[in-house]
Structures are given as structure tokens and as C-alpha cells.
Tab-separated table of C-alpha atoms and ligand atoms in Angstrom:
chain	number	residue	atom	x	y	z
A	1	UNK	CA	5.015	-69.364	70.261
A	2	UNK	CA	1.352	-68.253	70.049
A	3	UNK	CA	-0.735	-69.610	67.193
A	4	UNK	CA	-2.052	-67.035	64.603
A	5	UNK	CA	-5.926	-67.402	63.975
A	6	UNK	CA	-5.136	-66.008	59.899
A	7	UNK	CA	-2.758	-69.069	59.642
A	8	UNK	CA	-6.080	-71.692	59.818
A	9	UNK	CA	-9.529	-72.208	58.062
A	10	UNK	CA	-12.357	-73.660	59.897
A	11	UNK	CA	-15.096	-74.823	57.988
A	12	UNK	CA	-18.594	-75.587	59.537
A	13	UNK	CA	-20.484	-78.580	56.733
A	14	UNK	CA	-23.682	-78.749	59.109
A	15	UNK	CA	-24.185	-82.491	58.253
A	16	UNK	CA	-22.448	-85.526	58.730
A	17	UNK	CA	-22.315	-86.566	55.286
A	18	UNK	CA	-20.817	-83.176	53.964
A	19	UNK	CA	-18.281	-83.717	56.763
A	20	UNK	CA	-17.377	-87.427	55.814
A	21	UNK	CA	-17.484	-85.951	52.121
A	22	UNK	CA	-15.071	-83.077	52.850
A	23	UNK	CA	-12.886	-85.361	54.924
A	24	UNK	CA	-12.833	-88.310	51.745
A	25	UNK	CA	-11.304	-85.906	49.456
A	26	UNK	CA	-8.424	-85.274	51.717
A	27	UNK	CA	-7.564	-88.035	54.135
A	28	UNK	CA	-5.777	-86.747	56.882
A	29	UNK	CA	-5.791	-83.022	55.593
A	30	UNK	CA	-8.536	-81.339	58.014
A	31	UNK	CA	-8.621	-82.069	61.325
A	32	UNK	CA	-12.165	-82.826	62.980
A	33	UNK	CA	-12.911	-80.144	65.994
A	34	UNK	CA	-15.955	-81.137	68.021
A	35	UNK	CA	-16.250	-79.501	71.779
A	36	UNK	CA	-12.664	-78.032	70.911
A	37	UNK	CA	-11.526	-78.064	74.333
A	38	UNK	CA	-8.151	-80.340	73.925
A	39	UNK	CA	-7.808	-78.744	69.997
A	40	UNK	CA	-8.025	-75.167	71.853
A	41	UNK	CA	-5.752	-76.180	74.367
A	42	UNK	CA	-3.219	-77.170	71.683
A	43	UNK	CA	-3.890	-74.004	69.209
A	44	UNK	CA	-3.343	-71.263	72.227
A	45	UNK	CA	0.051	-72.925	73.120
A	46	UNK	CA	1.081	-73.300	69.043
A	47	UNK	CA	1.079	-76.694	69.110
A	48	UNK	CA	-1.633	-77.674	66.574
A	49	UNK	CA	-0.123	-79.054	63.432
A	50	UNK	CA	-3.201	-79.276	61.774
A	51	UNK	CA	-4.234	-75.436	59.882
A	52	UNK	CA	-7.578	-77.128	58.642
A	53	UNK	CA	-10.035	-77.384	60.863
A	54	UNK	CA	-13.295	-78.741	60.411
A	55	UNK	CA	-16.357	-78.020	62.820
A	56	UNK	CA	-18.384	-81.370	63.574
A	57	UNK	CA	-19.638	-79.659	66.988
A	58	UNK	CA	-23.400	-80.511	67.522
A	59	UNK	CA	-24.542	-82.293	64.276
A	60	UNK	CA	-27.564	-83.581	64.410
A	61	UNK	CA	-26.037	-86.989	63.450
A	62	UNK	CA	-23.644	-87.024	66.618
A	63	UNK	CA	-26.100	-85.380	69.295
A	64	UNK	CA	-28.616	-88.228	70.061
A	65	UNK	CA	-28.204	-90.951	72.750
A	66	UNK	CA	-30.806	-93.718	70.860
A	67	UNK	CA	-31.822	-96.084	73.525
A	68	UNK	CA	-32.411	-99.673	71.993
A	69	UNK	CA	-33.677	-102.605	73.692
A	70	UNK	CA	-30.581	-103.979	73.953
A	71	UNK	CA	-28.026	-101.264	73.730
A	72	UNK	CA	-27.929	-97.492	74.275
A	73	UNK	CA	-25.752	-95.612	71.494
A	74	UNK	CA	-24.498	-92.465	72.604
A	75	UNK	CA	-23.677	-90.201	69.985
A	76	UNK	CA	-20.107	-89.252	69.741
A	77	UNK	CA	-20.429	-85.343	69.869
A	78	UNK	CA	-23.098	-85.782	73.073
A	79	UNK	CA	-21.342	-83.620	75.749
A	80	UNK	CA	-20.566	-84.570	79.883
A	81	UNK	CA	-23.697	-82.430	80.783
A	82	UNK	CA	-25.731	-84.433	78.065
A	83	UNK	CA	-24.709	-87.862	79.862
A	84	UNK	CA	-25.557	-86.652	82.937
A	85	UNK	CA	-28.491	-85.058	82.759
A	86	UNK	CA	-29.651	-88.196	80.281
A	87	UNK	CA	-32.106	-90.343	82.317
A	88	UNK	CA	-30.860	-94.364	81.310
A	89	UNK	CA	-27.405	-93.986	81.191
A	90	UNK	CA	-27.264	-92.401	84.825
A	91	UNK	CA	-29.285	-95.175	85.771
A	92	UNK	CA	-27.908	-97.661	83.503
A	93	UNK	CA	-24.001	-96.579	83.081
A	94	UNK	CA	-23.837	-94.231	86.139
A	95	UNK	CA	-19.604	-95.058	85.907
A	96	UNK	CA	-19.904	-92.770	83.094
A	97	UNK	CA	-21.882	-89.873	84.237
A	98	UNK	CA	-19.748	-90.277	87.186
A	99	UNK	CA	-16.044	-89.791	85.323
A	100	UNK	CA	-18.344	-86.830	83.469
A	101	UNK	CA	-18.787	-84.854	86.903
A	102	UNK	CA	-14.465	-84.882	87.082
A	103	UNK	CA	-13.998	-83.708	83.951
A	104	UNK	CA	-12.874	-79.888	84.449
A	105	UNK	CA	-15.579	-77.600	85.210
A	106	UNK	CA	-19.438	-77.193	84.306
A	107	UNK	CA	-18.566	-74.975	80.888
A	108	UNK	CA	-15.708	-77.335	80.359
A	109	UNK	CA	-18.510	-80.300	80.732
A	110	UNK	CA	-20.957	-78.288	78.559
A	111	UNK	CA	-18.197	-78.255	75.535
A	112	UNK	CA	-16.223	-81.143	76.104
A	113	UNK	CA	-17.517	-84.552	74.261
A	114	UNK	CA	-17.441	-88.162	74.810
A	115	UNK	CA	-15.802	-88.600	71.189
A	116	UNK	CA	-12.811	-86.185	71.777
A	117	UNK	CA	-12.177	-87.881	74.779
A	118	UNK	CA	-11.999	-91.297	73.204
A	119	UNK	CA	-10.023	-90.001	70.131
A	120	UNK	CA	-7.824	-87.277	72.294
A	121	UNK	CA	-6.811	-90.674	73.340
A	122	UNK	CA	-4.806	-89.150	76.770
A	123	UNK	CA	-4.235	-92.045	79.012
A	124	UNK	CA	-5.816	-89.857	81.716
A	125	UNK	CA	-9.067	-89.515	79.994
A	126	UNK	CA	-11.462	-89.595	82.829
A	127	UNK	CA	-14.548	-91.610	80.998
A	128	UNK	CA	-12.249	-94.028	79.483
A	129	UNK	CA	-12.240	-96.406	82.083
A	130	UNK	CA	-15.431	-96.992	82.350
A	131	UNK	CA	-15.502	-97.517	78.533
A	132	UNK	CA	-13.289	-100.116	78.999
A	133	UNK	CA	-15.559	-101.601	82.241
A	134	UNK	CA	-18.806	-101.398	80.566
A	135	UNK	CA	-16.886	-103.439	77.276
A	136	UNK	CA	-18.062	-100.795	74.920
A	137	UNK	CA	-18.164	-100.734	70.904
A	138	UNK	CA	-17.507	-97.825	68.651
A	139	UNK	CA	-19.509	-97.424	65.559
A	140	UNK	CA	-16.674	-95.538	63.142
A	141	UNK	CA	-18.250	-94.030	60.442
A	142	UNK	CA	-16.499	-92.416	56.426
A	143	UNK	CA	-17.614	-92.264	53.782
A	144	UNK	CA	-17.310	-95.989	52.763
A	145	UNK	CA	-19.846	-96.571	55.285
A	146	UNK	CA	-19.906	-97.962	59.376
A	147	UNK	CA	-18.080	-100.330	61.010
A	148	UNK	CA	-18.136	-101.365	64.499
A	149	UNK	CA	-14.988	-101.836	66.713
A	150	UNK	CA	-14.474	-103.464	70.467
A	151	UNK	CA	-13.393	-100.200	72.179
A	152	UNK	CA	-11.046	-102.692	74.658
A	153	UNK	CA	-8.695	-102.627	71.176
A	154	UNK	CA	-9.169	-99.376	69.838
A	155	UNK	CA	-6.586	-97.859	71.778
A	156	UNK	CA	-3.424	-99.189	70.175
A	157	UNK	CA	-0.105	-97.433	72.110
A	158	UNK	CA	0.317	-93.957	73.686
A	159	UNK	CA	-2.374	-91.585	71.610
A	160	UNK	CA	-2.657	-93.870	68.455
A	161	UNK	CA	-5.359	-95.720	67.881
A	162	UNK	CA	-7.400	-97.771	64.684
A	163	UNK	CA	-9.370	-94.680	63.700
A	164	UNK	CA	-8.635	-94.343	59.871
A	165	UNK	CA	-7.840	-90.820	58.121
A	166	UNK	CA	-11.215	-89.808	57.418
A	167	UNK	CA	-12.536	-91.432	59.543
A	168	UNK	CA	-14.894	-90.592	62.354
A	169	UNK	CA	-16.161	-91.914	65.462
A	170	UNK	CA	-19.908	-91.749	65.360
A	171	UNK	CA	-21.227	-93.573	68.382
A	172	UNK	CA	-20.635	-95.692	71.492
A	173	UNK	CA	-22.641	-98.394	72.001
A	174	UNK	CA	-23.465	-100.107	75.538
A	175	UNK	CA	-24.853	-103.336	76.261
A	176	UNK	CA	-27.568	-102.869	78.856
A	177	UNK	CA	-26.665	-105.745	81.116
A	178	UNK	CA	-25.348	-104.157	83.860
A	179	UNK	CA	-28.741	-104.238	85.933
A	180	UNK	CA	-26.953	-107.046	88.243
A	181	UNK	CA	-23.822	-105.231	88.981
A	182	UNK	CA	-21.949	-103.164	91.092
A	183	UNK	CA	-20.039	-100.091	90.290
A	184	UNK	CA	-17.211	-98.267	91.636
A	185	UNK	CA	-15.539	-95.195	90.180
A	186	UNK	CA	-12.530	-92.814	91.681
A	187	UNK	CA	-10.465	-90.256	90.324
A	188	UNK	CA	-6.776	-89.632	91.907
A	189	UNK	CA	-5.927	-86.291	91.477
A	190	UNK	CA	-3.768	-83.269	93.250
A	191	UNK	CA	-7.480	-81.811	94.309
A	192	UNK	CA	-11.030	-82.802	94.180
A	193	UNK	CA	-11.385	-80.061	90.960
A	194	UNK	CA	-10.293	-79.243	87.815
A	195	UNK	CA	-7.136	-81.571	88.081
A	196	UNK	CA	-5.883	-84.231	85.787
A	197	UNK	CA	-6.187	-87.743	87.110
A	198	UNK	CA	-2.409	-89.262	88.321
A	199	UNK	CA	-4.746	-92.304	88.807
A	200	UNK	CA	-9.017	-93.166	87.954
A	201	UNK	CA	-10.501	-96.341	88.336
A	202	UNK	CA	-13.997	-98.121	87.067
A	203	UNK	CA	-14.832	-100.685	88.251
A	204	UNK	CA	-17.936	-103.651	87.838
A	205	UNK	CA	-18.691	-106.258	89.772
A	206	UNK	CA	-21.759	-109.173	90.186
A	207	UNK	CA	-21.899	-111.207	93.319
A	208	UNK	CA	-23.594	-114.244	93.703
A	209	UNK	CA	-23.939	-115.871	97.268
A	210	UNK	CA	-21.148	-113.913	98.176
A	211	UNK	CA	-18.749	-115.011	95.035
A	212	UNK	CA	-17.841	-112.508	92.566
A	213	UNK	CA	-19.245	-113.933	89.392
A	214	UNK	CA	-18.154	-111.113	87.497
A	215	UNK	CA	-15.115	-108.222	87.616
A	216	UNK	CA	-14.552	-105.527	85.388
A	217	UNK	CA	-11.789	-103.183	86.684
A	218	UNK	CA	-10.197	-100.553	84.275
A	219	UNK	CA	-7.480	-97.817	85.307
A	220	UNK	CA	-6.378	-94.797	83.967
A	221	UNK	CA	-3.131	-93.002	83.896
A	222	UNK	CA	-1.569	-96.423	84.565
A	223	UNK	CA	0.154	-97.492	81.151
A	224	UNK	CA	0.335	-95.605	77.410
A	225	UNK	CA	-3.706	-96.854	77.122
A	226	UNK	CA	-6.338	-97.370	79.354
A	227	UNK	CA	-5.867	-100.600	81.062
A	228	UNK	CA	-8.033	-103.500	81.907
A	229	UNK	CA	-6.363	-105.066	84.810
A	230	UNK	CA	-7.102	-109.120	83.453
A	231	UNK	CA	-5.123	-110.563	85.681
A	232	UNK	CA	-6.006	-109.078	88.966
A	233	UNK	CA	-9.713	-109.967	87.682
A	234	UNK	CA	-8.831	-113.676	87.424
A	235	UNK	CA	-7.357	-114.094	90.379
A	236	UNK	CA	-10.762	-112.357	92.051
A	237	UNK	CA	-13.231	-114.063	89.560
A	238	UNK	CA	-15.229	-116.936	91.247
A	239	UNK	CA	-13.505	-116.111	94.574
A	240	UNK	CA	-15.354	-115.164	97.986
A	241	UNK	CA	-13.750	-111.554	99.112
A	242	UNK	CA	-11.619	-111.753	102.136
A	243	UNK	CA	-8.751	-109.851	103.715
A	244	UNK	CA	-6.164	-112.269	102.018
A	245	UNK	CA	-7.657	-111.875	98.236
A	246	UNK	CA	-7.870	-108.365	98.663
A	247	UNK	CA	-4.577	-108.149	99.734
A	248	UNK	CA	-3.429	-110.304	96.905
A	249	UNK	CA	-4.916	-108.211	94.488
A	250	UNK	CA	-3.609	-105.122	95.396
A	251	UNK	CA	-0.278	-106.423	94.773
A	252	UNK	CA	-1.340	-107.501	91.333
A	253	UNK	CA	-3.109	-104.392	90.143
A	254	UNK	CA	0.012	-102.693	91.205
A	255	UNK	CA	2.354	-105.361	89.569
A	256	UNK	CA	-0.034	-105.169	86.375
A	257	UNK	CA	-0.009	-101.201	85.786
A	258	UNK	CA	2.881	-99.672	83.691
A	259	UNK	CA	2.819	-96.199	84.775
A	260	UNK	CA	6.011	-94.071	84.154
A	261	UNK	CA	6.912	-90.719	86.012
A	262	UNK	CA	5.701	-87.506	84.305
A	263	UNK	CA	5.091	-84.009	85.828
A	264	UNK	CA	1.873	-85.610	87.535
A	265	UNK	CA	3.605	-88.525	89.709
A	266	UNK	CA	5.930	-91.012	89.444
A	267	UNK	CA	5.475	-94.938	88.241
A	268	UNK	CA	6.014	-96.403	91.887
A	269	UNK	CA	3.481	-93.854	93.216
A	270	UNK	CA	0.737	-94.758	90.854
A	271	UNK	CA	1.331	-98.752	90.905
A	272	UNK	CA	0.806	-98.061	94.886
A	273	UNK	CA	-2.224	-96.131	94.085
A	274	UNK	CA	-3.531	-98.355	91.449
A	275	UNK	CA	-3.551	-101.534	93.572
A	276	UNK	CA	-4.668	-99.230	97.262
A	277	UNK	CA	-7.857	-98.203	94.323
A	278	UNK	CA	-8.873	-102.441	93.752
A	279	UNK	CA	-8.559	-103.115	97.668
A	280	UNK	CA	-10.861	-100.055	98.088
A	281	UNK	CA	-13.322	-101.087	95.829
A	282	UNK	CA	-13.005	-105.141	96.901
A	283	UNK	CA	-13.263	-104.043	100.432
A	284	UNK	CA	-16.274	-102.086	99.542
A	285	UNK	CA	-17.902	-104.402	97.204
A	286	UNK	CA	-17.960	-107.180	100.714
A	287	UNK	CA	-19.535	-104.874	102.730
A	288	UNK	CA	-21.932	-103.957	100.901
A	289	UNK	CA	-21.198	-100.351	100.430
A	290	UNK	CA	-21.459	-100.083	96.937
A	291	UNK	CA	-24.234	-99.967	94.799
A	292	UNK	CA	-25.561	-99.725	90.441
B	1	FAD	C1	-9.952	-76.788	81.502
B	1	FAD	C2	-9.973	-78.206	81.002
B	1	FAD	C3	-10.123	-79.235	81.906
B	1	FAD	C4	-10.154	-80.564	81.462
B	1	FAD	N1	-10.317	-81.552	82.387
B	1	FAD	C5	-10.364	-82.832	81.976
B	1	FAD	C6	-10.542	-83.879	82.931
B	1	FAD	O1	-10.662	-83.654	84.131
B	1	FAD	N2	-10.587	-85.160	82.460
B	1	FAD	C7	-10.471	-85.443	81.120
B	1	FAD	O2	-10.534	-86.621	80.743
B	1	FAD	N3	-10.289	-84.474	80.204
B	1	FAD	C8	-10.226	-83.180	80.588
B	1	FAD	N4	-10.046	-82.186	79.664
B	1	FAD	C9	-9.840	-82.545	78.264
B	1	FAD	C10	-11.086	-82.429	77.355
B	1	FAD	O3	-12.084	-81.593	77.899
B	1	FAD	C11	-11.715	-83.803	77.058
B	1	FAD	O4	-10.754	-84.696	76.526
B	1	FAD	C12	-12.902	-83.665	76.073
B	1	FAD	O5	-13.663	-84.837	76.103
B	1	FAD	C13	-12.477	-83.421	74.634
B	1	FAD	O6	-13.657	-83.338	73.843
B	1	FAD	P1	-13.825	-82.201	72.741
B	1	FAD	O7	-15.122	-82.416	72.081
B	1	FAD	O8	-13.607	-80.847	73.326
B	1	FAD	O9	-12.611	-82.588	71.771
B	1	FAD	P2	-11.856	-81.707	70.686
B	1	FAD	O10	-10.868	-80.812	71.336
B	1	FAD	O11	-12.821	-81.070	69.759
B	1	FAD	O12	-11.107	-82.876	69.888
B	1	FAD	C14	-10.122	-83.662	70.522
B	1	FAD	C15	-9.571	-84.666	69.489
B	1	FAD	O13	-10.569	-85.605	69.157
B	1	FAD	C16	-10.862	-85.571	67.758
B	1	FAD	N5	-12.302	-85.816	67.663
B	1	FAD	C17	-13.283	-85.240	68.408
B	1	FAD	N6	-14.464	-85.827	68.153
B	1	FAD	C18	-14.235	-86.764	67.211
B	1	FAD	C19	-15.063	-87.721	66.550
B	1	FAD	N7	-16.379	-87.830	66.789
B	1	FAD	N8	-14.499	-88.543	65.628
B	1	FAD	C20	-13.169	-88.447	65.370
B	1	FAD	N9	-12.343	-87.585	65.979
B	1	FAD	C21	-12.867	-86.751	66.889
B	1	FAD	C22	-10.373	-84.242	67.281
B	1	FAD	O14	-10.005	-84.285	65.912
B	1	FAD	C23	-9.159	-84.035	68.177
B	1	FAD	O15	-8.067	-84.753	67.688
B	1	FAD	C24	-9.998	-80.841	80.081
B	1	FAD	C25	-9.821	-79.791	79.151
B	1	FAD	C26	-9.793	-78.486	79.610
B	1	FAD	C27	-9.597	-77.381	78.606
């Protein structure tokens, strides 16, 4: 059944600290709506629980990407246009600005955030991966103040994750330390546009004399989270690439995923997918066809 705009309020504070205020007197009883474009989704099929919304779309507060010696902090309401048009992190975190260009279309990347992608919590968010790759924090913000959070545990099972009732996600924060390494990014979908991932991949490397001195390689669409695939990076870790590693680690990406069939694909065709991804990007990464 449709949804009835007279059965919701939306309320528009204008700063964060009248948000975290309104949200403080009723944990859990107004719903945050930022770019809107998964709430929308939700409230034109009737499917949004929540009747109070309120607006946190382009505070001031969430809109910045503050670049710090050491680490950038993207605000959590910055859009997919703002991170790629934004100068550092294309050079800096190009995996992300890279999932950005997949995400639906240009107005859907003009609306659509980085922090309703993180707390949407889909497993197929496209810009999670690299999240995961680039070992990201969150700075959470309420009322009671900030606290900062590995994103590798914020996600903690399918679409629940350690955000608090009032509670919101304020920035990510990235290292810069990724001058050294090599990224790789691909999105599996039924087209090249507008489709939900069955499969995306990001994926870090550093090579030393040959030897992979570092791996990063996070999946999407995989398991009930995004995934880091730990395993397959151990058994790559410290290793020269050749045809036999690769081919071992395609069988352990695809071992390590825990997909499950849905209207997308099916488990054994992602797990095939998932592993052919790693011995695409290992087989790249040796010959030198990858790059930042
Ligand atoms: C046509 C279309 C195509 C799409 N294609 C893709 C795609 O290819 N890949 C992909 O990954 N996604 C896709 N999406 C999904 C969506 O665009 C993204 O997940 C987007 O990042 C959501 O951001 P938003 O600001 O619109 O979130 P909203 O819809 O405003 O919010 C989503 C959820 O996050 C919460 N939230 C938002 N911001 C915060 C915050 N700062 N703190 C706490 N909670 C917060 C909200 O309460 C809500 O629960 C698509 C959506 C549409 C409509």
C-alpha cells in the first residue's frame, strides 16, 4: 500500500545540535533523513515504519570534508558528487570516488550521502568496501558528546549495526597513508548503470621488490556485512604474485564469502565471482596495470 504524506511530520532543526537535541528527548522516535534516497524509496512503497522524520540534509556540521595532516574527515551528509569533485580524496582515496561514480545516476549522486550509505547498512552498498579497504573510523556524535569507532566493526549482522538511538554518524575519517599503494575497484552488476551490485570489490595493495607488503581486499554483496576477505590476504601477504598464488586465492576469496541467493544471484554465482574479482586484481597488480 502507498504511504500517505498527512500520516508523517518532517521537521527541518538547521543545526546539528538542535538535531542531536530533538533526537535526546526521544531515542529512537524520529528517524534521521539526510539525501533521502533509500528513506524515499521505502516511504513510496509503504514500508517506512518510522512517521517522524527529521531533516539533517546539508547541515553545515555534516557538509565539510576537513583535510588534516594526517587524516581527511569527510563529513557524513557530503554527497557522491561532493567526493568526487573534492580534490584529495580523488587523489588520495580515489576507491571511493570510484564506488561514488556506480552509485545510481548523477541526481541520485547529487542527493545520495556517504552517511546513509554507511547507516542504510545494505550489504551492496557500493562505497562500503572501500571503507572497509582504506580501514576507516567513524566519529558518532549525540548529545553526550563524540566517540570514534573502527568502521571494520561497525557493521554488526545484516542491517544492524553499533549506532545508538540518537545517535548520529558525523564523520569518516581516513588515514592518509595510502600514497604507496595500489588500488583496484569493480562493481558486478546486471549492466554498467543504475544496477545494484550482485558483487563490488576494493581493493589495496603495496609492493615491495615485487612482494606484496600489504593487501587490503573488501567485497560487497558477499555475506550479511561488508567483508574483509583476511584470509585470502594472508595467504597473499609477503608472497611474490604468480599464476599458482593467484589461483590459490581465488579459491579462498570464494571459500571465504557467504553470499546467499536473492532476486540478484545466487550464493555459488557470487563466491565464483568474488574469487574471479581477487585473481583480476592480483593478476593486475603483477603486471603493473594498476595504479593510486
Ligand atoms: C535510483 C537509486 C539508485 C541507487 N543506486 C545505488 C547504488 O548503485 N549503490 C548504492 O550503494 N546505493 C544505491 N542507492 C541507495 C542510496 O542512494 C545510497 O544508499 C545513499 O548513500 C543513501 O544516502 P541518503 O543520504 O539518501 O540516505 P537516506 O535515505 O537519507 O538515509 C538512509 C538511512 O541512513 C540513515 N542516516 C542517513 N545519514 C545518517 C547519519 N549521518 N547518521 C545517522 N543515520 C543516518 C537514515 O536514518 C536512514 O536510515 C540508490 C538509490 C536510488 C533511489
Amino acid at each position: 500500500m502507498r504511504a500517505h504524506p498527512g500520516d508523517y511530520e518532517l521537521v527541518a532543526p538547521g543545526t546539528l545540535p538542535a538535531v542531536l537535541s530533538l533526537l535526546a528527548q526521544e531515542p529512537g522516535g524520529w528517524l534521521p533523513i539526510a539525501g533521502g534516497t533509500d528513506v524515499m524509496v521505502q516511504y513510496a512503497a509503504g514500508e517506512l515504519p518510522a512517521r517522524k522524520l527529521v531533516s539533517i540534509w546539508n547541515l553545515p556540521e555534516l557538509r565539510r570534508i576537513e583535510v588534516l595532516p594526517n587524516e581527511i574527515q569527510i563529513g557524513a551528509g557530503c554527497t557522491y558528487t561532493d567526493l568526487r569533485e573534492h580534490e584529495v580524496v580523488s587523489r588520495e582515496f580515489a576507491l571511493l570516488p570510484i564506488a561514488a561514480s556506480w552509485t545510481g545516476g548523477i541526481a541520485n549522486q547529487n542527493r545520495g550521502t556517504i552517511g546513509g550509505n554507511i547507516v542504510n547498512a545494505s550489504p551492496a552498498g557500493d562505497s562500503l568496501p572501500a571503507l572497509m579497504a582504506y580501514e576507516a573510523e567513524l566519529i558518532l556524535v549525540s548529545i553526550r558528546g563524540e566517540r570514534r569507532v573502527p568502521y571494520t566493526s561497525f557493521h554488526i549482522d545484516y542491517r544492524k549495526t553499533r549506532l545508538a538511538p540518537a545517535e548520529l554518524v558525523r564523520a569518516v575519517c581516513l588515514e592518509r597513508r595510502f600514497s604507496e599503494y595500489q588500488g583496484y575497484a569493480r562493481k558486478v552488476g546486471p549492466r554498467r548503470a543504475q544496477a545494484i551490485s550482485k558483487v563490488c570489490l576494493a581493493a589495496l595493495a603495496r609492493l615491495g621488490d615485487g612482494v606484496v607488503e600489504d593487501i587490503r581486499i573488501a567485497m560487497g554483496s558477499v555475506a550479511p556485512v561488508p567483508l574483509r576477505l583476511r584470509e585470502t590476504e594472508r595467504i597473499v601477504r609477503g608472497q611474490r604474485i604468480d599464476p599458482p598464488l593467484v589461483q590459490l586465492a581465488r579459491r579462498t576469496a570464494a571459500a571465504e564469502t557467504r553470499p546467499i541467493d536473492d532476486i540478484r544471484s545466487t550464493a555459488r554465482y557470487r563466491a565464483a565471482v568474488g574469487g574471479n574479482l581477487v585473481a583480476e586484481f592480483l593478476g593486475r597488480l603483477s603486471a603493473g596495470k594498476i595504479k593510486g
